[in-house]
mmCIF file of C-alpha atoms in Angstrom:
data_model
loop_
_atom_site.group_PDB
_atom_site.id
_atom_site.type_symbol
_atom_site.label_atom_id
_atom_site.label_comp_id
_atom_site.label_asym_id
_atom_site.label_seq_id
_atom_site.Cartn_x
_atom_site.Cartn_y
_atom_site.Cartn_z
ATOM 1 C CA UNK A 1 0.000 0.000 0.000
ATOM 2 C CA UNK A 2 1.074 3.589 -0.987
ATOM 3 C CA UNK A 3 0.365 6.608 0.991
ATOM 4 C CA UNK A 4 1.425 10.366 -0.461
ATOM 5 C CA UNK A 5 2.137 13.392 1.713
ATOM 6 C CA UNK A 6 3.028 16.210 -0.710
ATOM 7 C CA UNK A 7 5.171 19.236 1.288
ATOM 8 C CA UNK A 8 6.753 21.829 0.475
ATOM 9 C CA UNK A 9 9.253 21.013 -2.449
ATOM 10 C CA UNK A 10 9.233 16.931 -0.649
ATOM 11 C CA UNK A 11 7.096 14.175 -1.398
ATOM 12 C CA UNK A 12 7.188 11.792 0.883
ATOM 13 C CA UNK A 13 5.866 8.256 0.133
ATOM 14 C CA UNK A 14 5.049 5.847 2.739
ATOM 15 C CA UNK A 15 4.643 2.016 1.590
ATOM 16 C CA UNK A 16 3.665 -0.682 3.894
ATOM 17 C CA UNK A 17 3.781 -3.776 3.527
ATOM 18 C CA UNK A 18 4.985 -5.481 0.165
ATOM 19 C CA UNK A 19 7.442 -3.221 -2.017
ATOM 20 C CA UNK A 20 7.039 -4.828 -5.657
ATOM 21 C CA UNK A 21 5.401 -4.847 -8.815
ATOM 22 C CA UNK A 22 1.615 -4.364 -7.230
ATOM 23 C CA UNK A 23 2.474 -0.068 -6.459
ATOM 24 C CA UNK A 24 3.358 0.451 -10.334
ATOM 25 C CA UNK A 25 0.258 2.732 -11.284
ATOM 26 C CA UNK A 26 0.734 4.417 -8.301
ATOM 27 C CA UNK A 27 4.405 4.958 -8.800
ATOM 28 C CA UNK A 28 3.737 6.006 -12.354
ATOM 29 C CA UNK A 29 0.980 8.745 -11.603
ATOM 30 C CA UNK A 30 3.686 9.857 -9.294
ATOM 31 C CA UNK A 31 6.613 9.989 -11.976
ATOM 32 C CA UNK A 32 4.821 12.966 -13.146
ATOM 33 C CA UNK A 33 5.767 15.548 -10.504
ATOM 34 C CA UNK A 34 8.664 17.062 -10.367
ATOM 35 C CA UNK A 35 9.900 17.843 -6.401
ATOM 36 C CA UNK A 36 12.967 18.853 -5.207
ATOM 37 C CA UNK A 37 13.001 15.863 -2.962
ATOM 38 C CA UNK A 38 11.833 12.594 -3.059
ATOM 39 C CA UNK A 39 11.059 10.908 0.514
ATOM 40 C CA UNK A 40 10.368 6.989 0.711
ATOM 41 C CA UNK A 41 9.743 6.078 3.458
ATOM 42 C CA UNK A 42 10.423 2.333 4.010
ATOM 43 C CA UNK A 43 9.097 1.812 7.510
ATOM 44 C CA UNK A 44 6.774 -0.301 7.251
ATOM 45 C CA UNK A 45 7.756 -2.237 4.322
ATOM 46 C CA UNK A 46 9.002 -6.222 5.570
ATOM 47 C CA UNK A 47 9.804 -7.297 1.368
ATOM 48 C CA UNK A 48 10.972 -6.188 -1.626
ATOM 49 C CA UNK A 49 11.526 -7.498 -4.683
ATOM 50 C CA UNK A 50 14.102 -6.604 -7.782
ATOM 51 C CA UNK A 51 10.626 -4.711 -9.352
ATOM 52 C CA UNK A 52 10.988 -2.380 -6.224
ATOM 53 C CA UNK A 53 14.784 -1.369 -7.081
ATOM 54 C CA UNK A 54 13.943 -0.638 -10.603
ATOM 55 C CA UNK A 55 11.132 1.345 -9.524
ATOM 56 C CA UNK A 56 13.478 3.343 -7.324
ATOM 57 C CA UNK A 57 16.295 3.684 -9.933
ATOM 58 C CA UNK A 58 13.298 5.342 -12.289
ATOM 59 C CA UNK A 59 13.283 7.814 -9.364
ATOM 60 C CA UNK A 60 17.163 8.421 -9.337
ATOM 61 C CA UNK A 61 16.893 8.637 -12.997
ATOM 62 C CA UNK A 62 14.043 11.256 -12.877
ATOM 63 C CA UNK A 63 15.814 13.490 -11.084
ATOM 64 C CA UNK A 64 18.934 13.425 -13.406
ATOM 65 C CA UNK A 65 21.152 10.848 -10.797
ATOM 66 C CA UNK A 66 21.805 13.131 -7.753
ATOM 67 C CA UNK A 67 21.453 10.854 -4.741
ATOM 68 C CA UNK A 68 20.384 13.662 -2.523
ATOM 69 C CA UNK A 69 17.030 14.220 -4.131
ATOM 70 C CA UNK A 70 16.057 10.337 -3.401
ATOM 71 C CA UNK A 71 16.107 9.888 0.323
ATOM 72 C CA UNK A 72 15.428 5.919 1.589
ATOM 73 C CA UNK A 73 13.561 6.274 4.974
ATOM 74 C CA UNK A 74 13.389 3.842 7.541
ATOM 75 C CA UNK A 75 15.277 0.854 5.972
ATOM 76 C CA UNK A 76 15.211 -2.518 7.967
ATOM 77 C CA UNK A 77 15.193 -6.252 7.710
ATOM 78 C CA UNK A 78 14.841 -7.530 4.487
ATOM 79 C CA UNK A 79 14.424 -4.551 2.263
ATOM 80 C CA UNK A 80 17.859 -3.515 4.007
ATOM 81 C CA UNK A 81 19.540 -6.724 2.737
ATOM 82 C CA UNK A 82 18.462 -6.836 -0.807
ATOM 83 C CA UNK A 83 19.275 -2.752 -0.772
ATOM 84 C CA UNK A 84 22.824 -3.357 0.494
ATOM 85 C CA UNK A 85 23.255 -6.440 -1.451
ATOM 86 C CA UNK A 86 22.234 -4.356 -4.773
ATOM 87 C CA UNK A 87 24.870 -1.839 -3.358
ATOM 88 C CA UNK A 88 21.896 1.070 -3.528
ATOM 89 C CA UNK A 89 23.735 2.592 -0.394
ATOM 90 C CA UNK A 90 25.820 3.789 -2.977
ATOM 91 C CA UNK A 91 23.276 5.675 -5.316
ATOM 92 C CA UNK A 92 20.508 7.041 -2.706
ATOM 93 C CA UNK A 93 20.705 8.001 0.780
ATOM 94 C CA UNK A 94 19.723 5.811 3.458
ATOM 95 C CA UNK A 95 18.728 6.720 6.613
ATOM 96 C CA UNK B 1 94.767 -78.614 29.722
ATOM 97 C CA UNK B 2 94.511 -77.314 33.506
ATOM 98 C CA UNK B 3 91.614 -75.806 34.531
ATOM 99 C CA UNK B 4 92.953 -72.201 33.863
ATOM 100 C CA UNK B 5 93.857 -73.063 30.716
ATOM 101 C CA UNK B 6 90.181 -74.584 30.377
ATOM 102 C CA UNK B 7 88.573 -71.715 31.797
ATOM 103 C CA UNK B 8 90.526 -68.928 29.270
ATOM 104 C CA UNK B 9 89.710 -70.979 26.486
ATOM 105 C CA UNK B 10 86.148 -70.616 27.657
ATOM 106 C CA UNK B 11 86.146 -67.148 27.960
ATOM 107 C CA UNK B 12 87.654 -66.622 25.196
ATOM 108 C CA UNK B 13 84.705 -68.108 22.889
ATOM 109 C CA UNK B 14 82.104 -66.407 25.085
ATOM 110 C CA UNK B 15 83.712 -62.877 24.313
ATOM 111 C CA UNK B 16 84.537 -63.547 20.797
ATOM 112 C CA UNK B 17 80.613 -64.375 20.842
ATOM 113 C CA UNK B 18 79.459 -60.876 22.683
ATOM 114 C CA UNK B 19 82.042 -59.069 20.328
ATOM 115 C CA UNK B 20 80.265 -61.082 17.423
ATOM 116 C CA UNK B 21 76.538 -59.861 18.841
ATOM 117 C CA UNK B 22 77.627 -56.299 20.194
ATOM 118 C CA UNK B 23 78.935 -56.014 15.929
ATOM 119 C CA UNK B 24 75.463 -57.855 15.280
ATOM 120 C CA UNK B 25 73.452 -55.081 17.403
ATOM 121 C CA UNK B 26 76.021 -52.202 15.597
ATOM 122 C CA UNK B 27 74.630 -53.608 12.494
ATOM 123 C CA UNK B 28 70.926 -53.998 13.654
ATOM 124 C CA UNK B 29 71.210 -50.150 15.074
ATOM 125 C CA UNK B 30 72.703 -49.030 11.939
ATOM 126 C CA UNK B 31 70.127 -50.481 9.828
ATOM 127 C CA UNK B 32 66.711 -49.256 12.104
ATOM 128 C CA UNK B 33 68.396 -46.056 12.372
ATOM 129 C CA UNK B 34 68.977 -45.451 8.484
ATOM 130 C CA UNK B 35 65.347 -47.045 8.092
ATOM 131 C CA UNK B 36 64.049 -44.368 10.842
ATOM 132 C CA UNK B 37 65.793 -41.321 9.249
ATOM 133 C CA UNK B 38 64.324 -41.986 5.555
ATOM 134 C CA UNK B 39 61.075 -42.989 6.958
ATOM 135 C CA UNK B 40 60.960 -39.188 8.946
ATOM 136 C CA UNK B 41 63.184 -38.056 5.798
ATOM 137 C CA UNK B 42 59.675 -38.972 3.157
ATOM 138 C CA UNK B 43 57.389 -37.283 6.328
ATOM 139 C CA UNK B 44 59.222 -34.456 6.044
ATOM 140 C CA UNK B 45 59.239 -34.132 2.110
ATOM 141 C CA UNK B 46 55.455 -35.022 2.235
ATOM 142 C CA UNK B 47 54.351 -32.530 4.942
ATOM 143 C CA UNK B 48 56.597 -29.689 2.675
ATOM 144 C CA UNK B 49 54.319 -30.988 -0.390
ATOM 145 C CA UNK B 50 51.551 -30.888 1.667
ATOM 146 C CA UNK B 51 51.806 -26.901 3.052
ATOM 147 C CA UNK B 52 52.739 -25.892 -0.239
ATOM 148 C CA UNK B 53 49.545 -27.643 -1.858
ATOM 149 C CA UNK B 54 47.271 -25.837 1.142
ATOM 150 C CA UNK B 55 48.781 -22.593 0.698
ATOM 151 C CA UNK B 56 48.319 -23.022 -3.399
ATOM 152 C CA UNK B 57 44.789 -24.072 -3.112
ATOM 153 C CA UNK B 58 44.783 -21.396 -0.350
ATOM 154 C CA UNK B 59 45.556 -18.715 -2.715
ATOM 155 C CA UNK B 60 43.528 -20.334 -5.211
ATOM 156 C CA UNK B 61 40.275 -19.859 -3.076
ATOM 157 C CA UNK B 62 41.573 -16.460 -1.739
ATOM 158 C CA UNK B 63 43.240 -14.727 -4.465
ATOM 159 C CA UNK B 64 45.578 -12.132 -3.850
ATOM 160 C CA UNK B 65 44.798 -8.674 -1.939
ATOM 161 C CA UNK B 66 42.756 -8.392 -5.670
ATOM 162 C CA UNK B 67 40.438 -10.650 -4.656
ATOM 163 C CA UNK B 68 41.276 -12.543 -7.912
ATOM 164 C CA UNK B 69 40.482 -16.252 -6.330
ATOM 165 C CA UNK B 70 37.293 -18.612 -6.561
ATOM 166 C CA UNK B 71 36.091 -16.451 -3.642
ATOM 167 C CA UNK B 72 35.969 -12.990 -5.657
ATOM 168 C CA UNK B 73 35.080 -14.409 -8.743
ATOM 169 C CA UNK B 74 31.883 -15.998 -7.044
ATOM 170 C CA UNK B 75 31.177 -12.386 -5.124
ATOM 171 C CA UNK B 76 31.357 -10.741 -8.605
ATOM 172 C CA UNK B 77 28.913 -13.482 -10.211
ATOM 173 C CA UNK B 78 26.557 -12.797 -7.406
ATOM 174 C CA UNK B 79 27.104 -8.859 -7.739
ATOM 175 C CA UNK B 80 26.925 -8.920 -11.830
ATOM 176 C CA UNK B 81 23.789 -11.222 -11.592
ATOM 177 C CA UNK B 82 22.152 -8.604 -8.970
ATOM 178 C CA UNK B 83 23.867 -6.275 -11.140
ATOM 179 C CA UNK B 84 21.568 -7.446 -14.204
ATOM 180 C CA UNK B 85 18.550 -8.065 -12.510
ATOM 181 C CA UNK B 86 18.068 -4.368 -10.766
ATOM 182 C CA UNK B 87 18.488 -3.225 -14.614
ATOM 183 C CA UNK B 88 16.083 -5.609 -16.093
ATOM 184 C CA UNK B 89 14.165 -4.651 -13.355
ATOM 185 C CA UNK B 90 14.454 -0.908 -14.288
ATOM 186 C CA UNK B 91 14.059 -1.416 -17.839
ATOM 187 C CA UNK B 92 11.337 -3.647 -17.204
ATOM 188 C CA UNK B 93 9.243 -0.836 -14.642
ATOM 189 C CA UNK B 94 9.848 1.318 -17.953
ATOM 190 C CA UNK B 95 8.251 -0.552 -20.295
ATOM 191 C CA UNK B 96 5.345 -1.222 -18.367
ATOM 192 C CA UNK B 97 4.922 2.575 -17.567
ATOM 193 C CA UNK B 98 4.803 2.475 -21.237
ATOM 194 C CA UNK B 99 2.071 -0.076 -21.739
ATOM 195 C CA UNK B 100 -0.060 1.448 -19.465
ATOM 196 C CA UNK B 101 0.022 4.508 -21.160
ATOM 197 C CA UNK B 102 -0.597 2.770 -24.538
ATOM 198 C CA UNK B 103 -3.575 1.187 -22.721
ATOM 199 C CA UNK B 104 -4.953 4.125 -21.812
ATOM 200 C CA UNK B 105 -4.717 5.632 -25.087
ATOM 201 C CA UNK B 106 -6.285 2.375 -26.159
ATOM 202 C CA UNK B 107 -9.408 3.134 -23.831
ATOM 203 C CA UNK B 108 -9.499 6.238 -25.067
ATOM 204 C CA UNK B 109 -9.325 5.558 -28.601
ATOM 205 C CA UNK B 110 -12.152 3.035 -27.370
ATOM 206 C CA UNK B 111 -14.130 5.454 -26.463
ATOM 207 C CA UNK B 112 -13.924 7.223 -28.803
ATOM 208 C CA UNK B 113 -14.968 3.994 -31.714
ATOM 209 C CA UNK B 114 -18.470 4.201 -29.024
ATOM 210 C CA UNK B 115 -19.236 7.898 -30.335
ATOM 211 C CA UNK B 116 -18.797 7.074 -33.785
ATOM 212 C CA UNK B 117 -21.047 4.263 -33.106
ATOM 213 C CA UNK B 118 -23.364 6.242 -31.919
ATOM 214 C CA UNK B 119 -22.857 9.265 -34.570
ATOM 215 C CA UNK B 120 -23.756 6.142 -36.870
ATOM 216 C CA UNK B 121 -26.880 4.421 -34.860
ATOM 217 C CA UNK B 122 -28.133 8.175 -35.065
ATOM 218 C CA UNK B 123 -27.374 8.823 -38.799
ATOM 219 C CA UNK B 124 -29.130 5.516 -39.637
ATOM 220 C CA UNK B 125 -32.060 6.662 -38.224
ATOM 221 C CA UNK B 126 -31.688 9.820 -40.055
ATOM 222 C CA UNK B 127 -31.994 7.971 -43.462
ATOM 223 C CA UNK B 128 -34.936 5.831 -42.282
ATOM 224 C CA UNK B 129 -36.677 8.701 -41.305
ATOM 225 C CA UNK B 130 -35.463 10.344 -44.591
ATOM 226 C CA UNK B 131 -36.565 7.508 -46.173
ATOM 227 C CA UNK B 132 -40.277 7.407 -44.782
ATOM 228 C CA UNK B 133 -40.606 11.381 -45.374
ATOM 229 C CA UNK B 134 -39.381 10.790 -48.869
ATOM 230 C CA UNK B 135 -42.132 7.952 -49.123
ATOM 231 C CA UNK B 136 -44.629 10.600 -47.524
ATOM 232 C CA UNK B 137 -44.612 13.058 -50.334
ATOM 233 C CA UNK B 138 -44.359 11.155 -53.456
ATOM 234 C CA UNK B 139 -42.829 11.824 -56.788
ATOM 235 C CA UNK B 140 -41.657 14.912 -55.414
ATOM 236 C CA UNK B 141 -39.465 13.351 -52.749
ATOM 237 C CA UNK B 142 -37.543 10.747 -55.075
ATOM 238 C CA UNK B 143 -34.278 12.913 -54.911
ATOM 239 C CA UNK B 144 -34.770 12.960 -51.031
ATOM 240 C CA UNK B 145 -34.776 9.579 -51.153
ATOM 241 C CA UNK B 146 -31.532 8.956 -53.139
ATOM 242 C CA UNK B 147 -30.054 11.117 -50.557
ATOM 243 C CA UNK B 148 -31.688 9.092 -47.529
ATOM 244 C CA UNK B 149 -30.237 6.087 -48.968
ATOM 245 C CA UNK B 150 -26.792 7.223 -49.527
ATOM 246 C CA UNK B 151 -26.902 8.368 -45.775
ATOM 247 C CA UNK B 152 -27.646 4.392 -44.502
ATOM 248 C CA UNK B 153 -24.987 3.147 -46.789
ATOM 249 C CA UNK B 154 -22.688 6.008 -45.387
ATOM 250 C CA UNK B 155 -23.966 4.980 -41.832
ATOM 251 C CA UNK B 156 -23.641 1.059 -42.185
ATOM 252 C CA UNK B 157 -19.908 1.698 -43.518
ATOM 253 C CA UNK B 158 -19.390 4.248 -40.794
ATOM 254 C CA UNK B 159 -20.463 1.536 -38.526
ATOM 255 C CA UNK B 160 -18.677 -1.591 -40.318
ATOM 256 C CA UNK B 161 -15.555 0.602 -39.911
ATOM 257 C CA UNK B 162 -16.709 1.311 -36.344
ATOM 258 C CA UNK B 163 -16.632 -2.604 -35.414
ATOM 259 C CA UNK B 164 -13.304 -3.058 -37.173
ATOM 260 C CA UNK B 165 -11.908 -0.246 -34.870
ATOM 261 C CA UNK B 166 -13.501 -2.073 -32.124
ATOM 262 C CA UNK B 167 -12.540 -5.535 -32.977
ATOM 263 C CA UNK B 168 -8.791 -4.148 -33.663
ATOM 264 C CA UNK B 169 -8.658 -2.140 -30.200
ATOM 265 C CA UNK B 170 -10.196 -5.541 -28.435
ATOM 266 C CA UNK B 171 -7.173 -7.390 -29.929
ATOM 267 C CA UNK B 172 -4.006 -4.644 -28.695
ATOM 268 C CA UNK B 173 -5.881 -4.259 -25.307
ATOM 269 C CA UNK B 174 -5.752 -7.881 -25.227
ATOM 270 C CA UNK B 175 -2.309 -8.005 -26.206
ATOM 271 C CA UNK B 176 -1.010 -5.444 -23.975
ATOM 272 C CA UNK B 177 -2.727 -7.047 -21.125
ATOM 273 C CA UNK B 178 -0.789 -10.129 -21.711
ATOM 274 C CA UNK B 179 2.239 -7.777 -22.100
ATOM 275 C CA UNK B 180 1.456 -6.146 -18.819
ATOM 276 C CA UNK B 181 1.350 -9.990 -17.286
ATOM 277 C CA UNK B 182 4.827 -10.897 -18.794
ATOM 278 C CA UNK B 183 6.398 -8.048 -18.048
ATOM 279 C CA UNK B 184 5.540 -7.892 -14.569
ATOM 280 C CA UNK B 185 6.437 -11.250 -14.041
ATOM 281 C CA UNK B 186 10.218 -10.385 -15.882
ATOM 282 C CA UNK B 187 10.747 -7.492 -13.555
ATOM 283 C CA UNK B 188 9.459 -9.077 -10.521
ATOM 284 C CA UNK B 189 12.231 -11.385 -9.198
ATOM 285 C CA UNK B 190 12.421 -12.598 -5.574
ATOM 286 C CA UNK B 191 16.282 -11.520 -4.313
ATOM 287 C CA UNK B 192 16.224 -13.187 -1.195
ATOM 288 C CA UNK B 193 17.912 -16.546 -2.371
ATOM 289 C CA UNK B 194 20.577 -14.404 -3.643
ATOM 290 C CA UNK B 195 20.824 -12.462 -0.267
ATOM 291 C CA UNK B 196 20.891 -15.781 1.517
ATOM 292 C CA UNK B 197 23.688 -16.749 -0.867
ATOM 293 C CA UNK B 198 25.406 -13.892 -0.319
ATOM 294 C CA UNK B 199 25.112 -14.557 3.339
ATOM 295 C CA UNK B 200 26.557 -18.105 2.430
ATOM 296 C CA UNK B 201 29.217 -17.073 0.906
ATOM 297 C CA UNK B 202 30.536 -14.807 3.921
ATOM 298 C CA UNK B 203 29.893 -16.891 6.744
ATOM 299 C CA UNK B 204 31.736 -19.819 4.527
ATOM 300 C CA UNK B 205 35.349 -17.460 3.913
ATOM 301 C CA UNK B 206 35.181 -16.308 7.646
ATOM 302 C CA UNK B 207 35.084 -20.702 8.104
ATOM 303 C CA UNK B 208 37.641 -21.134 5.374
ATOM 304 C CA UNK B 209 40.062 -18.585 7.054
ATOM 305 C CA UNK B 210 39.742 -19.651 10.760
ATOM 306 C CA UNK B 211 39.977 -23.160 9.269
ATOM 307 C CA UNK B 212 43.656 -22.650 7.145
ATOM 308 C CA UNK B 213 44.751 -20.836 9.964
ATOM 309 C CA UNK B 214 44.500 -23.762 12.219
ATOM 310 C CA UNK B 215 45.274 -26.184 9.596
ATOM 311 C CA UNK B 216 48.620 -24.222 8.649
ATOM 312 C CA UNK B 217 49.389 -23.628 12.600
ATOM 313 C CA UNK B 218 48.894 -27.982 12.649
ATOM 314 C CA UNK B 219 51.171 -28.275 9.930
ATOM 315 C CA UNK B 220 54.135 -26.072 11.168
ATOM 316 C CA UNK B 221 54.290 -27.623 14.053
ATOM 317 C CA UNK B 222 53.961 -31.173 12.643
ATOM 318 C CA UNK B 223 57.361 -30.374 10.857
ATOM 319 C CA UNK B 224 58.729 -28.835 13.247
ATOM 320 C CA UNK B 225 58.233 -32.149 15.099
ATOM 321 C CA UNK B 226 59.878 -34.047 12.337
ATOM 322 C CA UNK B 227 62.989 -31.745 12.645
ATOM 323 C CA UNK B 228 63.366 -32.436 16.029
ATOM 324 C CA UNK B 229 62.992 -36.059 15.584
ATOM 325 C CA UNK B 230 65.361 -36.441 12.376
ATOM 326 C CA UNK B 231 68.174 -34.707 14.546
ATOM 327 C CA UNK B 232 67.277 -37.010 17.569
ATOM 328 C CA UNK B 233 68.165 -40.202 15.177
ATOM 329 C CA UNK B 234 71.622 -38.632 14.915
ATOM 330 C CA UNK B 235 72.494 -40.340 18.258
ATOM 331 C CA UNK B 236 73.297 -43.220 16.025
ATOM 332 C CA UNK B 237 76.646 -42.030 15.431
ATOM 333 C CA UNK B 238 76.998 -41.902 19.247
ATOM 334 C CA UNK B 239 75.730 -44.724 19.993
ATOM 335 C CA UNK B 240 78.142 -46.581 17.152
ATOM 336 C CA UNK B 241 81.661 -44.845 19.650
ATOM 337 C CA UNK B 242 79.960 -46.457 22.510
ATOM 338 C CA UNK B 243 79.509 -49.943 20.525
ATOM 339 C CA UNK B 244 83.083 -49.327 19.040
ATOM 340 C CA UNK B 245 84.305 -48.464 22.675
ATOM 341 C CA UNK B 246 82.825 -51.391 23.865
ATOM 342 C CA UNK B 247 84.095 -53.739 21.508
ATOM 343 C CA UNK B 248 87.597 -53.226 22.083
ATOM 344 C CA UNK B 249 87.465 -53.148 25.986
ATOM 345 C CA UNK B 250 86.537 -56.817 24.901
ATOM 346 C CA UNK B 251 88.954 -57.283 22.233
ATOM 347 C CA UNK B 252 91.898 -55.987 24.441
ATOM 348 C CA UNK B 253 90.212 -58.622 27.521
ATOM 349 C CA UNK B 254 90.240 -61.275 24.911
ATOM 350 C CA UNK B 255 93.789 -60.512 24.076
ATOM 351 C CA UNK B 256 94.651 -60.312 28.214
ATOM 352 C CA UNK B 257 93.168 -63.933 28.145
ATOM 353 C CA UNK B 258 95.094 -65.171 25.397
ATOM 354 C CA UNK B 259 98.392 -63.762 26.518
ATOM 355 C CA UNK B 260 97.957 -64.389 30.352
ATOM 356 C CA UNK B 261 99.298 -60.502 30.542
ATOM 357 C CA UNK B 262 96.395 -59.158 33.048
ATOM 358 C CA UNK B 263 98.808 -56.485 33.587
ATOM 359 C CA UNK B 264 97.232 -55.315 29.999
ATOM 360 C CA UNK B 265 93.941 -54.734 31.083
ATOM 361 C CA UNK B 266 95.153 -51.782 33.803
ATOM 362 C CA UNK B 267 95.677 -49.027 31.379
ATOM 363 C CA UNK B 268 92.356 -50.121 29.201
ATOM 364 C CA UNK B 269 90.669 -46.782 30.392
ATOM 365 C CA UNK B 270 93.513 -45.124 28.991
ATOM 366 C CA UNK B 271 93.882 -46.465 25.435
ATOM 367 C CA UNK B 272 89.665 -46.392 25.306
ATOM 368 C CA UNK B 273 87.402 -43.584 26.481
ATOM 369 C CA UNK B 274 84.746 -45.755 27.743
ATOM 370 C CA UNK B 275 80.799 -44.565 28.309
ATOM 371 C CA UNK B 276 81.687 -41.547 29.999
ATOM 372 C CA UNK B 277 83.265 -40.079 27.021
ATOM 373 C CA UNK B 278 80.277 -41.036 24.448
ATOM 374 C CA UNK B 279 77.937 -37.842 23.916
ATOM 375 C CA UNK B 280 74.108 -38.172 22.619
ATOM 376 C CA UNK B 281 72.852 -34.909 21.410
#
């Protein structure tokens, strides 16, 4: 499940549950705006699948690459090992 | 023969006998001894083989600081494969973004077919009432008529063409549905056997070091062993003086016998060092 909170320049997007292919319309309506930073917040998310990193990588790529406009929120568990594993430490910032 | 004479004679066999076994037991030493020292000799050469096989397949498994062994080259097949799905993954996420905007144009274009079904149900009944007003006046009306009648065949080809739209938009929303499926399915791929590998993989090198570090440790001191135990068979050579030393104390008591000259045997510490000189190592 997907959940929007649109600030001030930020868009924060809070997913619970599973991270993968089921959020793509959602995602895509979202692809559309155009914030100075992206918030996801991971929280409550316990799986993710290799559809959820190229979802985020459309993200990075949307905002031309610059790892400080993609901000990972909240990672744990699972999601954290697949997002280490896939080296995305590297390419967004995780807090 | 008097009985001194008997007695000498006597003890002169039984020594020549002990100087026969004491050069049997030399013999017997020499040969255990040389058997001892090749047996340790082969341990040695095989436990040198042996290290230097470990510390090959060591580095093998390892690699260098590089990390060019079976270990990195199985990290970078894991990484390159996770590598390759994330992008599939991306491109995948792309290309359905793409479909479902082609579907929606689809629906749209779908929608639109409807009004010109519609425009077509309504110009239909255009011509037939056309037709019936034409009917109404007469003579008068025939040109009406021709006109009514081009209308319905304009209509039931507006509408044929209407259904082909139709039939043709049923077909790519079809199609892209199945897309949508396959797609999906290519993008979605479940990493958690691969982080469990990964996990694998780790734990296993952290085994494989603490294991060759022990092994190695087991090894070294297995040789060092052998060392100690190849220069412990050098007492052989000590062993033979004390044998040699031995012998002629007898020999020079044989020759005492024989000669009747005890006076001989009196300076025998002299002429032979005895045990006290003999040094093991």
């Amino acid at each position: 499940m997907m959940q929007v909170a649109d600030q001030i320049d930020t868009i924060t997007i809070q997913i619970t549950g599973r991270f993968d292919f089921r959020v793509i319309k959602e995602f895509q309506q979202l692809l559309g705006r155009d914030p100075r930073t992206w918030v996801i917040d991971l929280g409550g998310v316990d799986y993710v699948d290799s559809s959820a990193l190229g979802m985020l990588l459309l993200l990075r790529e949307r905002v031309g690459g610059d790892s400080m406009r993609v901000q990972l929120r909240g990672v744990r568990g699972q999601p954290r090992d697949v997002l280490l594993m896939a080296k995305f430490d590297r390419m967004f910032k995780l807090d | 023969m008097t009985e001194v004479g008997a007695l000498a004679s006597w003890l002169d066999s039984a020594l020549g006998k002990v100087i026969a076994d004491v050069a049997r037991a030399r013999s017997l030493v020499g040969e255990a001894m040389a058997r001892l020292a090749a047996t340790f000799g082969k341990l040695r050469e095989q436990l040198a083989a042996e290290r230097a096989l470990y510390e090959a397949t060591l580095h093998e498994v390892n690699g260098n600081a590089g990390g060019s062994g079976l270990v990195g080259a199985l990290r970078d097949v894991l990484a390159r494969f996770v590598d390759d799905m994330v992008r599939i993954s991306a491109a995948s996420v792309k290309i359905m973004i793409e479909v479902e905007s082609l579907r929606g144009h689809t629906s749209t274009v779908a929608a639109r077919g409807q009004q010109i079904e519609n425009i077509a149900s309504k110009t239909r009944m255009l011509s037939l009432n056309a037709r019936i007003e034409a009917q109404r006046i007469g003579s008068s009306g025939a040109v009406f008529r021709v006109v009514a009648d081009e209308i319905k065949t304009l209509a039931r080809a507006s509408g044929e063409l209407s259904k082909t739209i139709r039939d043709a938009l049923a077909v790519q929303s079809a199609s892209l549905a199945k897309t949508s499926v396959e797609v999906s399915q290519l993008a979605s791929y479940d990493l958690d056997h691969v982080v469990a590998n990964h996990k694998h993989l780790d734990s296993t090198i952290a085994k494989l070091a603490a294991m060759s570090t022990t092994s190695l440790d087991i090894l070294a001191r297995i040789q060092t062993e052998v060392d100690a135990a190849l220069e412990a068979l050098q007492f052989e050579a000590a062993l033979n003086q004390l044998l040699q030393s031995i012998t002629e104390k007898l020999e020079a008591v044989r020759t005492a016998c024989r000669s009747g000259d005890v006076a001989q045997l009196a300076d025998l510490e002299v002429r032979s060092p005895g045990a006290a000189a003999v040094r093991f190592p």
